[in-house]
Amino acid sequence: MDRAELVVAPDNAADRLHELIAEAEETLWVKQVSVSDREMPLLQALVDAAERGIDVRLLLSSAWYVEEENSRLARWLEEQADRHELPLKMRLAEPDGAFDRLHAKGIIADDSVVVGSINWINNSVQNNRETAVILHGEELVSYFRAVHAADWSGEDDSPMPIWLLAVVVIAAVLAIAFARTVRFRQERRATR
């Protein structure tokens, strides 16, 4: 791993994720349980990236509680991709025994990986206390890209290497340690 960044919603996460998507030059592969709506700014940033020629894949959950809305979104995105000849693909995850349901929230953007709790729902990035770690490094990206490809195809043949588990644990510990050092200043009103 070359380096890691901690992003926190509602503080800096939305801006930093937008920046990461805007800076992508080759690929943007995203996993989310669902997306709140077509106007969700991060989704719009993905469509903008596809318009720049970036290979965009969006993998959403097929769980019963989001399947209908995700299917509608998939149809709309496919129509956009066809109409404008965009390199934008969307799919609902079909676990096929590899896992029960997709609950991951992350992005693979060129040589960076975002993993965390940030849902692509406006409330998540604007009002909730959410965190994510942006990991930079080709070995991590290779692993997450293989997992994403397996989840995309519905086949799981990519066990987690021990070294990666160690890196993720270390990154999480550092993120927690860093988060403990962050102090949010509160204004105190003078009482009379």
Short mmCIF file of C-alpha atoms in Angstrom, two decimals:
data_model
loop_
_atom_site.label_atom_id
_atom_site.label_comp_id
_atom_site.label_asym_id
_atom_site.label_seq_id
_atom_site.Cartn_x
_atom_site.Cartn_y
_atom_site.Cartn_z
CA MET A 1 0.00 0.00 0.00
CA ASP A 2 1.42 3.38 -0.99
CA ARG A 3 -0.79 5.50 1.29
CA ALA A 4 -4.21 5.76 2.91
CA GLU A 5 -6.65 8.62 3.40
CA LEU A 6 -9.55 8.84 5.82
CA VAL A 7 -12.70 10.59 4.59
CA VAL A 8 -15.63 11.40 6.84
CA ALA A 9 -19.20 12.40 6.04
CA PRO A 10 -20.65 14.90 6.24
CA ASP A 11 -17.28 16.72 6.55
CA ASN A 12 -15.10 15.96 3.52
CA ALA A 13 -16.33 12.67 2.04
CA ALA A 14 -18.61 13.98 -0.72
CA ASP A 15 -16.03 16.43 -2.03
CA ARG A 16 -13.18 13.93 -1.92
CA LEU A 17 -15.21 11.18 -3.63
CA HIS A 18 -16.26 13.62 -6.35
CA GLU A 19 -12.62 14.58 -6.82
CA LEU A 20 -11.54 10.94 -7.03
CA ILE A 21 -14.20 10.20 -9.66
CA ALA A 22 -13.32 13.36 -11.63
CA GLU A 23 -9.62 12.46 -11.64
CA ALA A 24 -10.12 8.89 -12.92
CA GLU A 25 -8.45 8.31 -16.26
CA GLU A 26 -9.25 4.68 -17.08
CA THR A 27 -11.68 2.83 -14.79
CA LEU A 28 -14.35 3.45 -12.19
CA TRP A 29 -15.90 0.33 -10.73
CA VAL A 30 -18.46 0.94 -8.00
CA LYS A 31 -20.32 -1.32 -5.55
CA GLN A 32 -23.29 0.00 -3.63
CA VAL A 33 -26.37 -1.49 -2.03
CA SER A 34 -28.45 1.10 -3.90
CA VAL A 35 -28.42 4.67 -5.18
CA SER A 36 -31.03 7.08 -3.84
CA ASP A 37 -32.08 8.53 -7.19
CA ARG A 38 -30.96 9.51 -10.68
CA GLU A 39 -29.94 12.98 -9.52
CA MET A 40 -27.64 11.68 -6.76
CA PRO A 41 -24.45 13.75 -7.31
CA LEU A 42 -22.06 10.78 -7.12
CA LEU A 43 -24.13 8.91 -9.72
CA GLN A 44 -24.09 11.98 -11.94
CA ALA A 45 -20.29 12.11 -11.52
CA LEU A 46 -20.14 8.48 -12.77
CA VAL A 47 -22.20 9.35 -15.84
CA ASP A 48 -19.93 12.35 -16.45
CA ALA A 49 -16.91 10.03 -16.22
CA ALA A 50 -18.45 7.69 -18.79
CA GLU A 51 -18.97 10.71 -21.04
CA ARG A 52 -15.20 11.32 -20.75
CA GLY A 53 -14.63 7.75 -21.97
CA ILE A 54 -13.86 6.16 -18.58
CA ASP A 55 -14.82 2.47 -18.23
CA VAL A 56 -17.62 2.67 -15.65
CA ARG A 57 -19.24 -0.31 -13.93
CA LEU A 58 -21.89 -0.02 -11.25
CA LEU A 59 -22.77 -3.16 -9.30
CA LEU A 60 -25.84 -2.91 -7.08
CA SER A 61 -27.61 -5.29 -4.75
CA SER A 62 -30.38 -7.58 -5.94
CA ALA A 63 -31.73 -8.04 -2.40
CA TRP A 64 -35.52 -8.03 -2.17
CA TYR A 65 -35.66 -4.66 -0.38
CA VAL A 66 -33.85 -2.75 -3.20
CA GLU A 67 -34.31 -4.97 -6.24
CA GLU A 68 -37.20 -3.04 -7.80
CA GLU A 69 -35.61 0.41 -7.49
CA ASN A 70 -32.19 -0.91 -8.57
CA SER A 71 -33.75 -2.59 -11.62
CA ARG A 72 -35.40 0.70 -12.62
CA LEU A 73 -32.12 2.55 -12.22
CA ALA A 74 -30.29 -0.13 -14.23
CA ARG A 75 -32.76 0.20 -17.10
CA TRP A 76 -32.45 3.99 -17.10
CA LEU A 77 -28.63 3.86 -17.05
CA GLU A 78 -28.58 1.27 -19.84
CA GLU A 79 -30.82 3.57 -21.91
CA GLN A 80 -28.43 6.46 -21.28
CA ALA A 81 -25.42 4.33 -22.21
CA ASP A 82 -27.08 3.09 -25.42
CA ARG A 83 -28.41 6.50 -26.45
CA HIS A 84 -25.09 8.29 -25.92
CA GLU A 85 -22.77 5.32 -26.66
CA LEU A 86 -21.18 5.49 -23.22
CA PRO A 87 -18.80 2.92 -21.69
CA LEU A 88 -21.21 2.56 -18.77
CA LYS A 89 -22.38 -0.84 -17.54
CA MET A 90 -24.72 -1.60 -14.70
CA ARG A 91 -25.64 -4.89 -13.13
CA LEU A 92 -27.47 -6.25 -10.12
CA ALA A 93 -25.33 -8.68 -8.16
CA GLU A 94 -26.41 -12.30 -8.31
CA PRO A 95 -24.60 -13.89 -5.37
CA ASP A 96 -24.99 -17.49 -6.66
CA GLY A 97 -23.73 -18.92 -3.35
CA ALA A 98 -20.52 -16.85 -3.15
CA PHE A 99 -22.19 -14.51 -0.62
CA ASP A 100 -25.74 -13.88 0.61
CA ARG A 101 -26.17 -10.29 -0.51
CA LEU A 102 -24.13 -7.34 -1.66
CA HIS A 103 -23.60 -4.91 1.20
CA ALA A 104 -20.27 -3.44 0.10
CA LYS A 105 -19.80 0.26 -0.43
CA GLY A 106 -16.78 1.16 -2.46
CA ILE A 107 -15.06 2.47 -5.55
CA ILE A 108 -12.11 1.26 -7.58
CA ALA A 109 -10.73 4.31 -9.39
CA ASP A 110 -7.58 3.58 -11.41
CA ASP A 111 -4.96 2.89 -8.70
CA SER A 112 -7.13 3.74 -5.67
CA VAL A 113 -9.75 1.82 -3.72
CA VAL A 114 -12.43 3.31 -1.47
CA VAL A 115 -13.92 1.07 1.24
CA GLY A 116 -16.20 2.21 4.00
CA SER A 117 -19.73 2.82 5.18
CA ILE A 118 -20.75 5.59 2.76
CA ASN A 119 -23.99 4.80 0.96
CA TRP A 120 -24.85 6.61 -2.25
CA ILE A 121 -27.88 8.16 -0.66
CA ASN A 122 -28.01 11.92 -0.20
CA ASN A 123 -28.70 11.59 3.52
CA SER A 124 -25.60 9.41 3.97
CA VAL A 125 -23.15 11.98 2.59
CA GLN A 126 -24.96 15.10 3.83
CA ASN A 127 -26.21 14.21 7.31
CA ASN A 128 -24.86 10.89 8.57
CA ARG A 129 -21.57 10.30 10.31
CA GLU A 130 -19.97 7.92 7.79
CA THR A 131 -16.34 6.97 7.18
CA ALA A 132 -14.30 5.49 4.38
CA VAL A 133 -10.66 4.82 3.73
CA ILE A 134 -9.10 5.55 0.35
CA LEU A 135 -6.25 3.12 -0.20
CA HIS A 136 -3.68 3.81 -2.90
CA GLY A 137 -1.52 1.07 -4.37
CA GLU A 138 -1.50 -1.34 -7.29
CA GLU A 139 -1.49 -4.58 -5.24
CA LEU A 140 -4.64 -3.57 -3.36
CA VAL A 141 -6.33 -2.44 -6.55
CA SER A 142 -5.48 -5.76 -8.22
CA TYR A 143 -7.09 -7.69 -5.38
CA PHE A 144 -10.24 -5.54 -5.24
CA ARG A 145 -10.51 -5.55 -9.04
CA ALA A 146 -10.42 -9.38 -9.01
CA VAL A 147 -13.12 -9.50 -6.32
CA HIS A 148 -15.25 -6.98 -8.21
CA ALA A 149 -14.86 -8.97 -11.45
CA ALA A 150 -15.89 -12.17 -9.63
CA ASP A 151 -18.90 -10.45 -8.07
CA TRP A 152 -19.78 -8.92 -11.45
CA SER A 153 -19.76 -12.34 -13.11
CA GLY A 154 -21.36 -14.11 -10.14
CA GLU A 155 -18.35 -16.36 -9.55
CA ASP A 156 -16.12 -16.26 -6.50
CA ASP A 157 -12.65 -17.61 -7.08
CA SER A 158 -10.55 -14.98 -5.32
CA PRO A 159 -9.75 -15.78 -1.68
CA MET A 160 -8.43 -12.87 0.38
CA PRO A 161 -4.65 -13.03 0.71
CA ILE A 162 -3.37 -12.86 4.29
CA TRP A 163 -1.18 -9.85 3.51
CA LEU A 164 -4.23 -7.91 2.31
CA LEU A 165 -6.17 -8.72 5.45
CA ALA A 166 -3.20 -7.42 7.48
CA VAL A 167 -3.03 -4.21 5.41
CA VAL A 168 -6.76 -3.57 5.80
CA VAL A 169 -6.58 -4.17 9.57
CA ILE A 170 -3.58 -1.83 9.89
CA ALA A 171 -5.35 0.83 7.80
CA ALA A 172 -8.46 0.52 9.96
CA VAL A 173 -6.42 0.83 13.18
CA LEU A 174 -4.63 3.90 11.80
CA ALA A 175 -7.96 5.41 10.72
CA ILE A 176 -9.41 4.86 14.20
CA ALA A 177 -6.29 6.28 15.83
CA PHE A 178 -6.41 9.30 13.53
CA ALA A 179 -10.12 9.77 14.14
CA ARG A 180 -9.47 9.86 17.88
CA THR A 181 -7.00 12.71 17.39
CA VAL A 182 -9.48 14.76 15.40
CA ARG A 183 -11.28 17.19 17.66
CA PHE A 184 -14.30 19.10 16.49
CA ARG A 185 -14.47 22.57 17.97
CA GLN A 186 -17.85 23.61 19.23
CA GLU A 187 -18.82 27.20 19.73
CA ARG A 188 -19.86 27.94 23.25
CA ARG A 189 -22.39 30.61 23.82
CA ALA A 190 -21.83 32.98 26.64
CA THR A 191 -24.58 32.62 29.18
CA ARG A 192 -25.70 35.62 31.16
#
